[in-house]
Amino acid sequence: MPRYLTLIRIDEQKAAAFEADPGFEERMGALFEEITKAGVMLETNGLKPTSEGVRVKWAGGALSLTDGPFTEAREVVGGYAMLQCKDMAEAVEWTRRFLATHPVGWEVGAEVRQFDEAPQLPSA
């Protein structure tokens, strides 16, 4: 079955003010239990804020490093999920359900992309 990467996008400036409603953790826990039992969820996690990150860029034959926070970026990747689904429609449906568990006042987006299942580099 194909694998999909869901990148959770947030605006860090706005997200700092988000407060969970009383049922948020229960809704999220129920969804995670369901998606795990369905054999769809391979891995998921949130990411530390960009203030703790570093951007590495290759351009013009040179590497550059930029310490966070990345204030010029409106949206950043705040987390991810690796899913194994029968097709893109199923991956999008699980992602839609994940986003719908969040409180109404939050702004959270996602990008769903299928892995290119080309041969992997050998591990050392």
mmCIF file of C-alpha atoms in Angstrom:
data_model
loop_
_atom_site.group_PDB
_atom_site.id
_atom_site.type_symbol
_atom_site.label_atom_id
_atom_site.label_comp_id
_atom_site.label_asym_id
_atom_site.label_seq_id
_atom_site.Cartn_x
_atom_site.Cartn_y
_atom_site.Cartn_z
ATOM 1 C CA MET A 1 0.000 0.000 0.000
ATOM 2 C CA PRO A 2 1.225 3.523 -0.721
ATOM 3 C CA ARG A 3 2.566 5.722 2.062
ATOM 4 C CA TYR A 4 1.634 9.373 2.512
ATOM 5 C CA LEU A 5 3.200 12.208 4.472
ATOM 6 C CA THR A 6 0.836 14.731 6.000
ATOM 7 C CA LEU A 7 2.604 17.974 6.890
ATOM 8 C CA ILE A 8 0.668 19.954 9.479
ATOM 9 C CA ARG A 9 0.986 23.676 8.799
ATOM 10 C CA ILE A 10 0.509 26.357 11.438
ATOM 11 C CA ASP A 11 1.113 30.051 11.887
ATOM 12 C CA GLU A 12 3.405 30.052 14.936
ATOM 13 C CA GLN A 13 2.437 33.598 15.896
ATOM 14 C CA LYS A 14 -1.282 32.732 16.038
ATOM 15 C CA ALA A 15 -0.774 29.221 17.421
ATOM 16 C CA ALA A 16 0.818 30.612 20.590
ATOM 17 C CA ALA A 17 -2.604 31.994 21.547
ATOM 18 C CA PHE A 18 -4.606 28.828 20.777
ATOM 19 C CA GLU A 19 -6.261 27.208 23.770
ATOM 20 C CA ALA A 20 -7.655 23.692 23.685
ATOM 21 C CA ASP A 21 -11.335 23.264 24.465
ATOM 22 C CA PRO A 22 -12.362 20.715 27.137
ATOM 23 C CA GLY A 23 -12.969 17.839 24.688
ATOM 24 C CA PHE A 24 -9.931 18.317 22.438
ATOM 25 C CA GLU A 25 -7.629 15.726 24.005
ATOM 26 C CA GLU A 26 -10.457 13.164 24.164
ATOM 27 C CA ARG A 27 -11.348 13.693 20.464
ATOM 28 C CA MET A 28 -7.709 13.467 19.427
ATOM 29 C CA GLY A 29 -7.124 10.343 21.538
ATOM 30 C CA ALA A 30 -10.174 8.612 20.037
ATOM 31 C CA LEU A 31 -9.057 9.427 16.489
ATOM 32 C CA PHE A 32 -5.493 8.233 17.153
ATOM 33 C CA GLU A 33 -6.835 4.985 18.622
ATOM 34 C CA GLU A 34 -9.055 4.449 15.564
ATOM 35 C CA ILE A 35 -6.375 5.275 12.985
ATOM 36 C CA THR A 36 -3.850 3.045 14.768
ATOM 37 C CA LYS A 37 -6.280 0.092 14.988
ATOM 38 C CA ALA A 38 -7.041 0.551 11.272
ATOM 39 C CA GLY A 39 -3.322 0.039 10.563
ATOM 40 C CA VAL A 40 -3.071 3.421 8.826
ATOM 41 C CA MET A 41 -0.865 5.416 11.221
ATOM 42 C CA LEU A 42 2.806 4.545 10.847
ATOM 43 C CA GLU A 43 4.260 7.506 12.756
ATOM 44 C CA THR A 44 3.268 10.962 13.961
ATOM 45 C CA ASN A 45 4.740 13.765 16.038
ATOM 46 C CA GLY A 46 4.740 17.490 16.599
ATOM 47 C CA LEU A 47 7.820 19.618 16.013
ATOM 48 C CA LYS A 48 9.625 22.041 18.305
ATOM 49 C CA PRO A 49 9.138 25.738 17.441
ATOM 50 C CA THR A 50 11.215 27.294 14.661
ATOM 51 C CA SER A 51 13.088 29.259 17.318
ATOM 52 C CA GLU A 52 14.861 25.973 18.081
ATOM 53 C CA GLY A 53 15.518 25.082 14.441
ATOM 54 C CA VAL A 54 18.132 25.799 11.778
ATOM 55 C CA ARG A 55 17.612 26.163 8.028
ATOM 56 C CA VAL A 56 20.347 24.779 5.819
ATOM 57 C CA LYS A 57 20.430 26.024 2.221
ATOM 58 C CA TRP A 58 22.567 25.140 -0.798
ATOM 59 C CA ALA A 59 22.711 27.891 -3.436
ATOM 60 C CA GLY A 60 25.376 29.061 -5.860
ATOM 61 C CA GLY A 61 27.763 26.355 -4.734
ATOM 62 C CA ALA A 62 27.700 27.422 -1.081
ATOM 63 C CA LEU A 63 25.936 26.312 2.071
ATOM 64 C CA SER A 64 24.291 28.795 4.390
ATOM 65 C CA LEU A 65 22.786 28.276 7.829
ATOM 66 C CA THR A 66 20.020 30.386 9.337
ATOM 67 C CA ASP A 67 19.073 30.019 12.995
ATOM 68 C CA GLY A 68 15.375 30.204 13.873
ATOM 69 C CA PRO A 69 12.935 31.638 14.455
ATOM 70 C CA PHE A 70 11.955 31.987 10.820
ATOM 71 C CA THR A 71 9.859 35.116 11.156
ATOM 72 C CA GLU A 72 9.584 35.687 7.397
ATOM 73 C CA ALA A 73 7.539 32.497 7.053
ATOM 74 C CA ARG A 74 3.819 32.888 7.722
ATOM 75 C CA GLU A 75 3.146 29.151 7.859
ATOM 76 C CA VAL A 76 5.588 26.542 9.114
ATOM 77 C CA VAL A 77 5.450 22.783 9.523
ATOM 78 C CA GLY A 78 4.295 22.162 13.084
ATOM 79 C CA GLY A 79 4.058 18.382 12.893
ATOM 80 C CA TYR A 80 3.648 15.414 10.618
ATOM 81 C CA ALA A 81 1.986 12.049 10.209
ATOM 82 C CA MET A 82 3.127 9.144 8.062
ATOM 83 C CA LEU A 83 0.109 7.159 6.860
ATOM 84 C CA GLN A 84 -0.270 3.960 4.868
ATOM 85 C CA CYS A 85 -3.512 4.126 2.870
ATOM 86 C CA LYS A 86 -5.059 2.474 -0.161
ATOM 87 C CA ASP A 87 -5.078 5.790 -2.072
ATOM 88 C CA MET A 88 -4.838 9.581 -1.816
ATOM 89 C CA ALA A 89 -8.577 9.887 -1.101
ATOM 90 C CA GLU A 90 -8.214 7.770 2.055
ATOM 91 C CA ALA A 91 -5.144 9.743 3.196
ATOM 92 C CA VAL A 92 -7.026 13.018 2.675
ATOM 93 C CA GLU A 93 -10.052 11.693 4.587
ATOM 94 C CA TRP A 94 -7.926 10.766 7.631
ATOM 95 C CA THR A 95 -6.222 14.163 7.442
ATOM 96 C CA ARG A 96 -9.599 15.921 7.200
ATOM 97 C CA ARG A 97 -10.792 14.055 10.288
ATOM 98 C CA PHE A 98 -7.584 14.992 12.145
ATOM 99 C CA LEU A 99 -8.030 18.693 11.348
ATOM 100 C CA ALA A 100 -11.729 18.553 12.312
ATOM 101 C CA THR A 101 -10.829 17.452 15.873
ATOM 102 C CA HIS A 102 -9.265 20.874 16.549
ATOM 103 C CA PRO A 103 -11.191 23.662 18.292
ATOM 104 C CA VAL A 104 -13.232 25.941 16.022
ATOM 105 C CA GLY A 105 -11.062 29.029 16.642
ATOM 106 C CA TRP A 106 -7.802 27.373 15.602
ATOM 107 C CA GLU A 107 -6.230 27.715 12.150
ATOM 108 C CA VAL A 108 -4.466 24.511 11.175
ATOM 109 C CA GLY A 109 -3.778 23.292 7.638
ATOM 110 C CA ALA A 110 -2.200 20.246 6.086
ATOM 111 C CA GLU A 111 -0.411 19.168 2.948
ATOM 112 C CA VAL A 112 -0.796 15.503 1.975
ATOM 113 C CA ARG A 113 1.802 14.019 -0.364
ATOM 114 C CA GLN A 114 2.492 10.475 -1.476
ATOM 115 C CA PHE A 115 5.967 9.075 -0.985
ATOM 116 C CA ASP A 116 7.951 8.424 -4.130
ATOM 117 C CA GLU A 117 8.588 4.748 -3.575
ATOM 118 C CA ALA A 118 11.820 4.788 -5.566
ATOM 119 C CA PRO A 119 14.589 2.543 -4.246
ATOM 120 C CA GLN A 120 16.035 3.728 -0.930
ATOM 121 C CA LEU A 121 19.727 4.444 -0.387
ATOM 122 C CA PRO A 122 21.423 1.549 1.401
ATOM 123 C CA SER A 123 21.911 2.068 5.121
ATOM 124 C CA ALA A 124 25.421 2.092 6.522
#
